[in-house]
Amino acid sequence: MTAPRHLLSIDDLDRAGIERILDRAASFAEVAGREIKKVPALRGRTVVNLFYEASTRTSSSFELAAKRLSADVVSVRAATSSVTKGESLKDTVQTLTAYDPAAIVIRSPHAGAAQLVARWTDAAVVNAGDGKHEHPTQALLDVYTLRRRLGALDGKNIWIVGDVLHSRVARSDILAFARMGAQVTVSGPPTLLPRGIEALGCEVAPTLERLAEADVVYVLRMQNERMDEAYVPSLREYAARYQVNAARLQPHQLLMHPGPVNRGVELSADAIDSPQALIAQQVEAGVVVRMAVLYELLAGSGAGAPLVAEAAAEAVALA
Ligand code: NCD
């Protein structure tokens, strides 16, 4: 697979493509440990962050990633209500195109929004979450976090538990974990497991009875903002059957969650605060992985610019 121009879906990457980004991210981890956390790779280039939906981790880490690559960064946050039609998104993108951005990072409540933006601009487009569809950089940082802990994902048993139906993270994670050789099982109330999800490369388990088989337990947030009807009788009932807590978690299992966590709903406080939880490591990985994504799209070998070794040399020169 040649280097993609955009990152809209995990499907844009094969295993080698994922590994290339993660190796690049590992090389940037050293930069994150320095007092001056910057490399000049994107100096003089502009990155536009366009967020039409609430975000803490994703927006802050994309901004930091672009700044640490020395890009000029414009962050636009629009209220969800101001963009309900494709036309107004198109107008916004055309307006921002006047700045000649090298990349546009877009988060939208609408599935397929990033794909549309890619049609309207010459910039590289990064999908930072489009509705219930995908969140590829989250999946990459999740794989990065697990690779650092486990070495490789091959043959590992990963359970994704909770509101799979409304989760773009689940879709991207299933694709990415499976591509990296893991066995993926999704579990949750049948009303929150989309029909046909197996086609992405996972098994389905409607109860947590076999949870002990998992090496990694990846818990999803109950996405109340995307629920227009009652999918579970009550959050209490949901927690009774599906909450991942110290009683359900085995000592050998690693625990992940994309954040933000509903404490006491999908995860108990004791699980969140246990040493098995990798939640903080996931957030930390967000910056270097997003640096790697921007670097690969804008300055990577596919774009005819310097390779990692040269970037590292430049970084040393700047330090
Ligand atoms: C996720 C998202 O917004 O898709 N959060 C994130 O990006 N870290 C998951 C969620 O909102 O539950």
mmCIF file of C-alpha atoms and ligand atoms in Angstrom:
data_model
loop_
_atom_site.group_PDB
_atom_site.id
_atom_site.type_symbol
_atom_site.label_atom_id
_atom_site.label_comp_id
_atom_site.label_asym_id
_atom_site.label_seq_id
_atom_site.Cartn_x
_atom_site.Cartn_y
_atom_site.Cartn_z
ATOM 1 C CA MET A 1 0.000 0.000 0.000
ATOM 2 C CA THR A 2 1.413 3.424 -0.875
ATOM 3 C CA ALA A 3 1.321 6.116 1.800
ATOM 4 C CA PRO A 4 -2.229 7.524 1.905
ATOM 5 C CA ARG A 5 -2.874 11.228 1.344
ATOM 6 C CA HIS A 6 -5.539 11.388 4.047
ATOM 7 C CA LEU A 7 -6.340 9.432 7.195
ATOM 8 C CA LEU A 8 -10.101 8.951 7.082
ATOM 9 C CA SER A 9 -10.384 5.353 8.255
ATOM 10 C CA ILE A 10 -8.154 2.593 9.602
ATOM 11 C CA ASP A 11 -8.944 0.982 6.253
ATOM 12 C CA ASP A 12 -6.576 3.530 4.687
ATOM 13 C CA LEU A 13 -3.718 1.633 6.348
ATOM 14 C CA ASP A 14 -2.436 -1.900 6.079
ATOM 15 C CA ARG A 15 -0.420 -3.487 8.881
ATOM 16 C CA ALA A 16 2.862 -2.096 7.543
ATOM 17 C CA GLY A 17 1.311 1.371 7.348
ATOM 18 C CA ILE A 18 0.155 1.152 10.958
ATOM 19 C CA GLU A 19 3.601 -0.027 12.059
ATOM 20 C CA ARG A 20 5.313 2.786 10.178
ATOM 21 C CA ILE A 21 3.226 5.385 12.029
ATOM 22 C CA LEU A 22 3.801 3.700 15.392
ATOM 23 C CA ASP A 23 7.557 3.478 14.839
ATOM 24 C CA ARG A 24 7.561 7.153 13.927
ATOM 25 C CA ALA A 25 5.557 7.908 17.079
ATOM 26 C CA ALA A 26 8.141 6.034 19.148
ATOM 27 C CA SER A 27 10.867 8.231 17.660
ATOM 28 C CA PHE A 28 8.896 11.322 18.714
ATOM 29 C CA ALA A 29 8.496 10.013 22.276
ATOM 30 C CA GLU A 30 12.081 11.042 22.895
ATOM 31 C CA VAL A 31 11.195 14.622 21.902
ATOM 32 C CA ALA A 32 8.345 14.592 24.448
ATOM 33 C CA GLY A 33 10.899 13.913 27.192
ATOM 34 C CA ARG A 34 12.960 17.017 26.397
ATOM 35 C CA GLU A 35 12.709 20.419 27.967
ATOM 36 C CA ILE A 36 12.055 22.000 24.545
ATOM 37 C CA LYS A 37 9.575 19.575 22.997
ATOM 38 C CA LYS A 38 9.805 20.728 19.394
ATOM 39 C CA VAL A 39 11.126 19.569 16.037
ATOM 40 C CA PRO A 40 11.118 21.793 12.949
ATOM 41 C CA ALA A 41 9.529 19.236 10.601
ATOM 42 C CA LEU A 42 6.431 21.299 9.668
ATOM 43 C CA ARG A 43 7.903 24.767 10.039
ATOM 44 C CA GLY A 44 6.067 27.267 7.841
ATOM 45 C CA ARG A 45 3.113 24.934 7.244
ATOM 46 C CA THR A 46 -0.390 25.417 8.545
ATOM 47 C CA VAL A 47 -2.605 22.877 10.312
ATOM 48 C CA VAL A 48 -6.284 23.714 10.789
ATOM 49 C CA ASN A 49 -8.192 21.921 13.555
ATOM 50 C CA LEU A 50 -11.915 22.045 12.910
ATOM 51 C CA PHE A 51 -13.958 20.674 15.828
ATOM 52 C CA TYR A 52 -17.719 20.576 15.523
ATOM 53 C CA GLU A 53 -18.154 18.365 18.561
ATOM 54 C CA ALA A 54 -17.039 18.363 22.173
ATOM 55 C CA SER A 55 -13.491 17.182 22.718
ATOM 56 C CA THR A 56 -10.815 17.481 25.381
ATOM 57 C CA ARG A 57 -8.166 14.893 24.648
ATOM 58 C CA THR A 58 -8.347 14.719 20.876
ATOM 59 C CA SER A 59 -8.396 18.465 20.241
ATOM 60 C CA SER A 60 -5.680 19.307 22.769
ATOM 61 C CA SER A 61 -3.389 16.538 21.572
ATOM 62 C CA PHE A 62 -3.781 17.422 17.878
ATOM 63 C CA GLU A 63 -2.993 21.041 18.716
ATOM 64 C CA LEU A 64 0.040 20.084 20.757
ATOM 65 C CA ALA A 65 1.177 17.606 18.099
ATOM 66 C CA ALA A 66 1.075 20.231 15.340
ATOM 67 C CA LYS A 67 2.858 22.774 17.550
ATOM 68 C CA ARG A 68 5.579 20.307 18.501
ATOM 69 C CA LEU A 69 6.186 19.811 14.782
ATOM 70 C CA SER A 70 6.533 23.638 14.512
ATOM 71 C CA ALA A 71 3.454 24.096 12.308
ATOM 72 C CA ASP A 72 1.271 27.211 12.500
ATOM 73 C CA VAL A 73 -1.968 26.051 14.086
ATOM 74 C CA VAL A 74 -5.468 27.449 13.734
ATOM 75 C CA SER A 75 -8.093 25.823 15.952
ATOM 76 C CA VAL A 76 -11.740 26.436 15.103
ATOM 77 C CA ARG A 77 -14.472 25.212 17.374
ATOM 78 C CA ALA A 78 -18.017 25.477 16.137
ATOM 79 C CA ALA A 79 -21.162 24.680 18.064
ATOM 80 C CA THR A 80 -22.833 21.541 16.749
ATOM 81 C CA SER A 81 -25.967 23.515 15.992
ATOM 82 C CA SER A 82 -24.232 25.825 13.516
ATOM 83 C CA VAL A 83 -23.450 23.029 11.091
ATOM 84 C CA THR A 84 -26.319 20.748 10.252
ATOM 85 C CA LYS A 85 -25.974 20.703 6.483
ATOM 86 C CA GLY A 86 -23.157 19.627 4.200
ATOM 87 C CA GLU A 87 -23.303 23.002 2.471
ATOM 88 C CA SER A 88 -22.295 25.034 5.507
ATOM 89 C CA LEU A 89 -19.433 22.636 6.252
ATOM 90 C CA LYS A 90 -18.342 23.099 2.652
ATOM 91 C CA ASP A 91 -18.445 26.878 3.032
ATOM 92 C CA THR A 92 -16.348 26.676 6.188
ATOM 93 C CA VAL A 93 -13.774 24.454 4.536
ATOM 94 C CA GLN A 94 -13.573 26.760 1.525
ATOM 95 C CA THR A 95 -13.086 29.739 3.818
ATOM 96 C CA LEU A 96 -10.300 28.026 5.719
ATOM 97 C CA THR A 97 -8.706 26.942 2.458
ATOM 98 C CA ALA A 98 -7.780 30.603 2.003
ATOM 99 C CA TYR A 99 -5.037 30.001 4.607
ATOM 100 C CA ASP A 100 -3.584 27.311 2.330
ATOM 101 C CA PRO A 101 -3.486 24.679 5.084
ATOM 102 C CA ALA A 102 -1.270 21.640 4.678
ATOM 103 C CA ALA A 103 -3.692 19.627 6.827
ATOM 104 C CA ILE A 104 -7.245 19.876 8.096
ATOM 105 C CA VAL A 105 -8.119 17.855 11.191
ATOM 106 C CA ILE A 106 -11.883 17.462 11.443
ATOM 107 C CA ARG A 107 -14.224 16.201 14.150
ATOM 108 C CA SER A 108 -17.892 16.150 13.282
ATOM 109 C CA PRO A 109 -21.069 14.562 14.637
ATOM 110 C CA HIS A 110 -21.817 13.379 11.083
ATOM 111 C CA ALA A 111 -20.511 10.053 9.754
ATOM 112 C CA GLY A 112 -18.708 10.657 6.473
ATOM 113 C CA ALA A 113 -17.868 14.330 7.176
ATOM 114 C CA ALA A 114 -14.104 13.809 6.890
ATOM 115 C CA GLN A 115 -14.579 12.055 3.554
ATOM 116 C CA LEU A 116 -16.545 15.064 2.277
ATOM 117 C CA VAL A 117 -13.915 17.532 3.463
ATOM 118 C CA ALA A 118 -11.276 15.527 1.592
ATOM 119 C CA ARG A 119 -13.224 16.171 -1.617
ATOM 120 C CA TRP A 120 -13.327 19.913 -1.065
ATOM 121 C CA THR A 121 -9.703 20.672 -0.239
ATOM 122 C CA ASP A 122 -6.169 20.000 -1.426
ATOM 123 C CA ALA A 123 -5.043 19.692 2.190
ATOM 124 C CA ALA A 124 -4.392 16.315 3.828
ATOM 125 C CA VAL A 125 -7.483 15.480 5.888
ATOM 126 C CA VAL A 126 -7.345 13.674 9.222
ATOM 127 C CA ASN A 127 -10.541 12.257 10.651
ATOM 128 C CA ALA A 128 -10.630 13.088 14.381
ATOM 129 C CA GLY A 129 -13.981 11.310 14.801
ATOM 130 C CA ASP A 130 -16.991 11.412 12.465
ATOM 131 C CA GLY A 131 -20.251 10.571 14.177
ATOM 132 C CA LYS A 132 -20.573 6.864 14.890
ATOM 133 C CA HIS A 133 -18.285 5.983 12.005
ATOM 134 C CA GLU A 134 -14.543 6.076 12.811
ATOM 135 C CA HIS A 135 -11.819 7.593 14.960
ATOM 136 C CA PRO A 136 -8.632 6.255 13.389
ATOM 137 C CA THR A 137 -6.066 8.214 15.441
ATOM 138 C CA GLN A 138 -7.655 6.890 18.658
ATOM 139 C CA ALA A 139 -7.179 3.348 17.353
ATOM 140 C CA LEU A 140 -3.563 4.088 16.442
ATOM 141 C CA LEU A 141 -2.798 5.443 19.906
ATOM 142 C CA ASP A 142 -4.509 2.429 21.443
ATOM 143 C CA VAL A 143 -2.349 0.059 19.393
ATOM 144 C CA TYR A 144 0.724 2.142 20.282
ATOM 145 C CA THR A 145 -0.105 1.912 24.003
ATOM 146 C CA LEU A 146 -0.635 -1.852 23.801
ATOM 147 C CA ARG A 147 2.487 -2.449 21.726
ATOM 148 C CA ARG A 148 4.573 -0.658 24.336
ATOM 149 C CA ARG A 149 3.104 -2.845 27.036
ATOM 150 C CA LEU A 150 2.810 -6.196 25.252
ATOM 151 C CA GLY A 151 5.435 -6.014 22.508
ATOM 152 C CA ALA A 152 3.026 -7.274 19.860
ATOM 153 C CA LEU A 153 -0.719 -7.804 19.617
ATOM 154 C CA ASP A 154 -0.495 -11.088 17.688
ATOM 155 C CA GLY A 155 -2.725 -13.740 19.253
ATOM 156 C CA LYS A 156 -3.824 -11.456 22.098
ATOM 157 C CA ASN A 157 -7.426 -11.633 23.159
ATOM 158 C CA ILE A 158 -8.989 -8.167 23.289
ATOM 159 C CA TRP A 159 -12.525 -7.597 24.579
ATOM 160 C CA ILE A 160 -14.297 -4.349 23.739
ATOM 161 C CA VAL A 161 -17.120 -3.871 26.236
ATOM 162 C CA GLY A 162 -20.084 -1.512 26.282
ATOM 163 C CA ASP A 163 -21.900 0.798 23.922
ATOM 164 C CA VAL A 164 -20.502 -0.555 20.659
ATOM 165 C CA LEU A 165 -23.484 0.688 18.660
ATOM 166 C CA HIS A 166 -22.674 4.386 19.081
ATOM 167 C CA SER A 167 -18.909 4.034 19.200
ATOM 168 C CA ARG A 168 -16.619 5.215 16.415
ATOM 169 C CA VAL A 169 -13.734 4.145 18.666
ATOM 170 C CA ALA A 170 -15.009 0.549 18.622
ATOM 171 C CA ARG A 171 -15.165 0.483 14.814
ATOM 172 C CA SER A 172 -11.652 1.818 14.360
ATOM 173 C CA ASP A 173 -10.261 -0.335 17.182
ATOM 174 C CA ILE A 174 -11.771 -3.570 15.861
ATOM 175 C CA LEU A 175 -10.187 -2.931 12.455
ATOM 176 C CA ALA A 176 -6.825 -1.899 13.895
ATOM 177 C CA PHE A 177 -6.536 -4.634 16.550
ATOM 178 C CA ALA A 178 -7.533 -7.317 14.037
ATOM 179 C CA ARG A 179 -5.050 -5.969 11.485
ATOM 180 C CA MET A 180 -2.311 -6.233 14.132
ATOM 181 C CA GLY A 181 -3.124 -9.919 14.689
ATOM 182 C CA ALA A 182 -5.326 -9.784 17.805
ATOM 183 C CA GLN A 183 -8.532 -11.780 18.401
ATOM 184 C CA VAL A 184 -11.256 -9.229 19.067
ATOM 185 C CA THR A 185 -14.534 -9.870 20.911
ATOM 186 C CA VAL A 186 -17.194 -7.217 21.430
ATOM 187 C CA SER A 187 -19.539 -7.490 24.380
ATOM 188 C CA GLY A 188 -22.473 -5.518 25.733
ATOM 189 C CA PRO A 189 -26.252 -5.517 25.888
ATOM 190 C CA PRO A 190 -27.682 -6.892 22.598
ATOM 191 C CA THR A 191 -29.400 -3.516 21.995
ATOM 192 C CA LEU A 192 -25.966 -1.869 21.939
ATOM 193 C CA LEU A 193 -24.274 -4.403 19.636
ATOM 194 C CA PRO A 194 -24.829 -3.488 15.986
ATOM 195 C CA ARG A 195 -26.102 -6.273 13.756
ATOM 196 C CA GLY A 196 -23.390 -7.549 11.417
ATOM 197 C CA ILE A 197 -20.472 -6.089 13.423
ATOM 198 C CA GLU A 198 -18.678 -9.455 12.970
ATOM 199 C CA ALA A 199 -17.970 -8.377 9.397
ATOM 200 C CA LEU A 200 -15.315 -5.980 10.765
ATOM 201 C CA GLY A 201 -13.381 -8.984 12.076
ATOM 202 C CA CYS A 202 -14.613 -9.657 15.616
ATOM 203 C CA GLU A 203 -16.670 -12.116 17.625
ATOM 204 C CA VAL A 204 -19.747 -11.141 19.613
ATOM 205 C CA ALA A 205 -20.466 -12.099 23.241
ATOM 206 C CA PRO A 206 -23.695 -10.779 24.753
ATOM 207 C CA THR A 207 -22.538 -11.368 28.363
ATOM 208 C CA LEU A 208 -19.309 -10.958 30.332
ATOM 209 C CA GLU A 209 -19.299 -14.659 31.333
ATOM 210 C CA ARG A 210 -16.109 -15.377 29.359
ATOM 211 C CA LEU A 211 -14.407 -12.051 30.163
ATOM 212 C CA ALA A 212 -11.648 -13.914 32.040
ATOM 213 C CA GLU A 213 -10.320 -15.073 28.626
ATOM 214 C CA ALA A 214 -9.340 -11.522 27.718
ATOM 215 C CA ASP A 215 -5.765 -10.250 27.894
ATOM 216 C CA VAL A 216 -7.037 -6.704 27.402
ATOM 217 C CA VAL A 217 -10.404 -5.277 28.467
ATOM 218 C CA TYR A 218 -11.254 -2.150 26.468
ATOM 219 C CA VAL A 219 -14.258 -0.381 27.983
ATOM 220 C CA LEU A 220 -16.392 2.102 26.021
ATOM 221 C CA ARG A 221 -18.301 5.084 27.330
ATOM 222 C CA MET A 222 -22.087 4.927 27.436
ATOM 223 C CA GLN A 223 -22.705 7.550 24.743
ATOM 224 C CA ASN A 224 -25.820 9.124 26.185
ATOM 225 C CA GLU A 225 -25.638 12.059 23.755
ATOM 226 C CA ARG A 226 -26.135 9.686 20.819
ATOM 227 C CA MET A 227 -29.045 7.786 22.354
ATOM 228 C CA ASP A 228 -32.451 9.016 21.322
ATOM 229 C CA GLU A 229 -34.272 6.127 22.981
ATOM 230 C CA ALA A 230 -33.727 3.818 25.914
ATOM 231 C CA TYR A 231 -31.228 1.145 24.934
ATOM 232 C CA VAL A 232 -30.872 -0.132 28.489
ATOM 233 C CA PRO A 233 -33.547 -0.233 31.210
ATOM 234 C CA SER A 234 -31.421 2.026 33.441
ATOM 235 C CA LEU A 235 -27.768 2.899 33.961
ATOM 236 C CA ARG A 236 -27.941 1.026 37.279
ATOM 237 C CA GLU A 237 -29.061 -2.116 35.544
ATOM 238 C CA TYR A 238 -26.396 -1.626 32.879
ATOM 239 C CA ALA A 239 -23.744 -1.275 35.575
ATOM 240 C CA ALA A 240 -24.968 -4.400 37.366
ATOM 241 C CA ARG A 241 -24.444 -6.527 34.243
ATOM 242 C CA TYR A 242 -21.655 -4.865 32.297
ATOM 243 C CA GLN A 243 -19.663 -2.560 34.556
ATOM 244 C CA VAL A 244 -16.001 -3.502 34.575
ATOM 245 C CA ASN A 245 -14.885 -3.397 38.202
ATOM 246 C CA ALA A 246 -12.281 -4.936 40.472
ATOM 247 C CA ALA A 247 -14.493 -8.011 41.002
ATOM 248 C CA ARG A 248 -14.740 -8.689 37.258
ATOM 249 C CA LEU A 249 -11.187 -7.788 36.311
ATOM 250 C CA GLN A 250 -8.527 -10.519 36.533
ATOM 251 C CA PRO A 251 -5.085 -9.567 37.847
ATOM 252 C CA HIS A 252 -3.395 -10.366 34.495
ATOM 253 C CA GLN A 253 -5.706 -8.167 32.428
ATOM 254 C CA LEU A 254 -4.915 -4.706 31.068
ATOM 255 C CA LEU A 255 -7.692 -2.125 31.190
ATOM 256 C CA MET A 256 -8.280 0.620 28.615
ATOM 257 C CA HIS A 257 -10.860 3.347 27.987
ATOM 258 C CA PRO A 258 -10.756 6.173 25.408
ATOM 259 C CA GLY A 259 -12.080 8.762 27.874
ATOM 260 C CA PRO A 260 -14.078 10.561 29.033
ATOM 261 C CA VAL A 261 -15.134 7.990 31.647
ATOM 262 C CA ASN A 262 -18.550 7.884 33.289
ATOM 263 C CA ARG A 263 -17.260 6.878 36.727
ATOM 264 C CA GLY A 264 -19.522 4.324 38.347
ATOM 265 C CA VAL A 265 -21.316 3.458 35.095
ATOM 266 C CA GLU A 266 -19.125 1.539 32.630
ATOM 267 C CA LEU A 267 -16.134 1.519 34.993
ATOM 268 C CA SER A 268 -15.885 1.484 38.778
ATOM 269 C CA ALA A 269 -13.554 3.859 40.590
ATOM 270 C CA ASP A 270 -11.407 0.950 41.840
ATOM 271 C CA ALA A 271 -10.873 -0.289 38.268
ATOM 272 C CA ILE A 272 -10.025 3.199 36.940
ATOM 273 C CA ASP A 273 -7.476 3.730 39.674
ATOM 274 C CA SER A 274 -5.964 0.230 39.515
ATOM 275 C CA PRO A 275 -2.398 -0.242 38.239
ATOM 276 C CA GLN A 276 -3.862 -2.369 35.419
ATOM 277 C CA ALA A 277 -5.464 0.720 33.869
ATOM 278 C CA LEU A 278 -3.623 2.229 30.885
ATOM 279 C CA ILE A 279 -5.954 5.234 30.580
ATOM 280 C CA ALA A 280 -3.299 7.845 31.356
ATOM 281 C CA GLN A 281 -0.818 6.132 29.007
ATOM 282 C CA GLN A 282 -3.424 6.308 26.224
ATOM 283 C CA VAL A 283 -3.725 10.076 26.662
ATOM 284 C CA GLU A 284 0.055 10.456 26.702
ATOM 285 C CA ALA A 285 0.350 8.392 23.522
ATOM 286 C CA GLY A 286 -2.142 10.719 21.808
ATOM 287 C CA VAL A 287 0.402 13.470 21.279
ATOM 288 C CA VAL A 288 3.233 11.409 19.764
ATOM 289 C CA VAL A 289 0.879 9.313 17.636
ATOM 290 C CA ARG A 290 -0.822 12.427 16.223
ATOM 291 C CA MET A 291 2.606 13.963 15.586
ATOM 292 C CA ALA A 292 3.458 10.805 13.654
ATOM 293 C CA VAL A 293 0.224 10.932 11.642
ATOM 294 C CA LEU A 294 0.733 14.584 10.667
ATOM 295 C CA TYR A 295 4.385 13.918 9.913
ATOM 296 C CA GLU A 296 3.636 10.878 7.730
ATOM 297 C CA LEU A 297 0.965 12.709 5.741
ATOM 298 C CA LEU A 298 2.833 15.994 5.314
ATOM 299 C CA ALA A 299 6.519 15.194 5.472
ATOM 300 C CA GLY A 300 6.855 11.408 5.404
ATOM 301 C CA SER A 301 8.586 9.338 2.737
ATOM 302 C CA GLY A 302 5.377 9.309 0.688
ATOM 303 C CA ALA A 303 5.484 13.101 0.588
ATOM 304 C CA GLY A 304 9.112 13.023 -0.549
ATOM 305 C CA ALA A 305 10.411 14.670 2.618
ATOM 306 C CA PRO A 306 12.920 13.541 5.269
ATOM 307 C CA LEU A 307 12.749 10.142 6.930
ATOM 308 C CA VAL A 308 12.803 9.612 10.692
ATOM 309 C CA ALA A 309 16.568 9.576 11.019
ATOM 310 C CA GLU A 310 16.788 12.958 9.326
ATOM 311 C CA ALA A 311 13.947 14.335 11.419
ATOM 312 C CA ALA A 312 15.764 13.185 14.529
ATOM 313 C CA ALA A 313 18.958 14.859 13.302
ATOM 314 C CA GLU A 314 17.026 18.081 12.696
ATOM 315 C CA ALA A 315 15.564 17.756 16.166
ATOM 316 C CA VAL A 316 19.016 17.435 17.685
ATOM 317 C CA ALA A 317 20.126 20.492 15.725
ATOM 318 C CA LEU A 318 17.247 22.474 17.178
ATOM 319 C CA ALA A 319 17.747 21.284 20.746
HETATM 320 C C1 NCD B 1 -14.057 9.314 22.203
HETATM 321 C C2 NCD B 1 -14.755 10.070 21.117
HETATM 322 O O1 NCD B 1 -15.021 11.260 21.230
HETATM 323 O O2 NCD B 1 -15.001 9.429 20.114
HETATM 324 N N1 NCD B 1 -13.249 10.059 23.020
HETATM 325 C C3 NCD B 1 -12.025 10.415 22.566
HETATM 326 O O3 NCD B 1 -11.829 10.845 21.448
HETATM 327 N N2 NCD B 1 -11.010 10.221 23.426
HETATM 328 C C4 NCD B 1 -14.920 8.379 22.909
HETATM 329 C C5 NCD B 1 -16.100 8.910 23.644
HETATM 330 O O4 NCD B 1 -16.515 10.059 23.484
HETATM 331 O O5 NCD B 1 -16.662 8.111 24.389
#
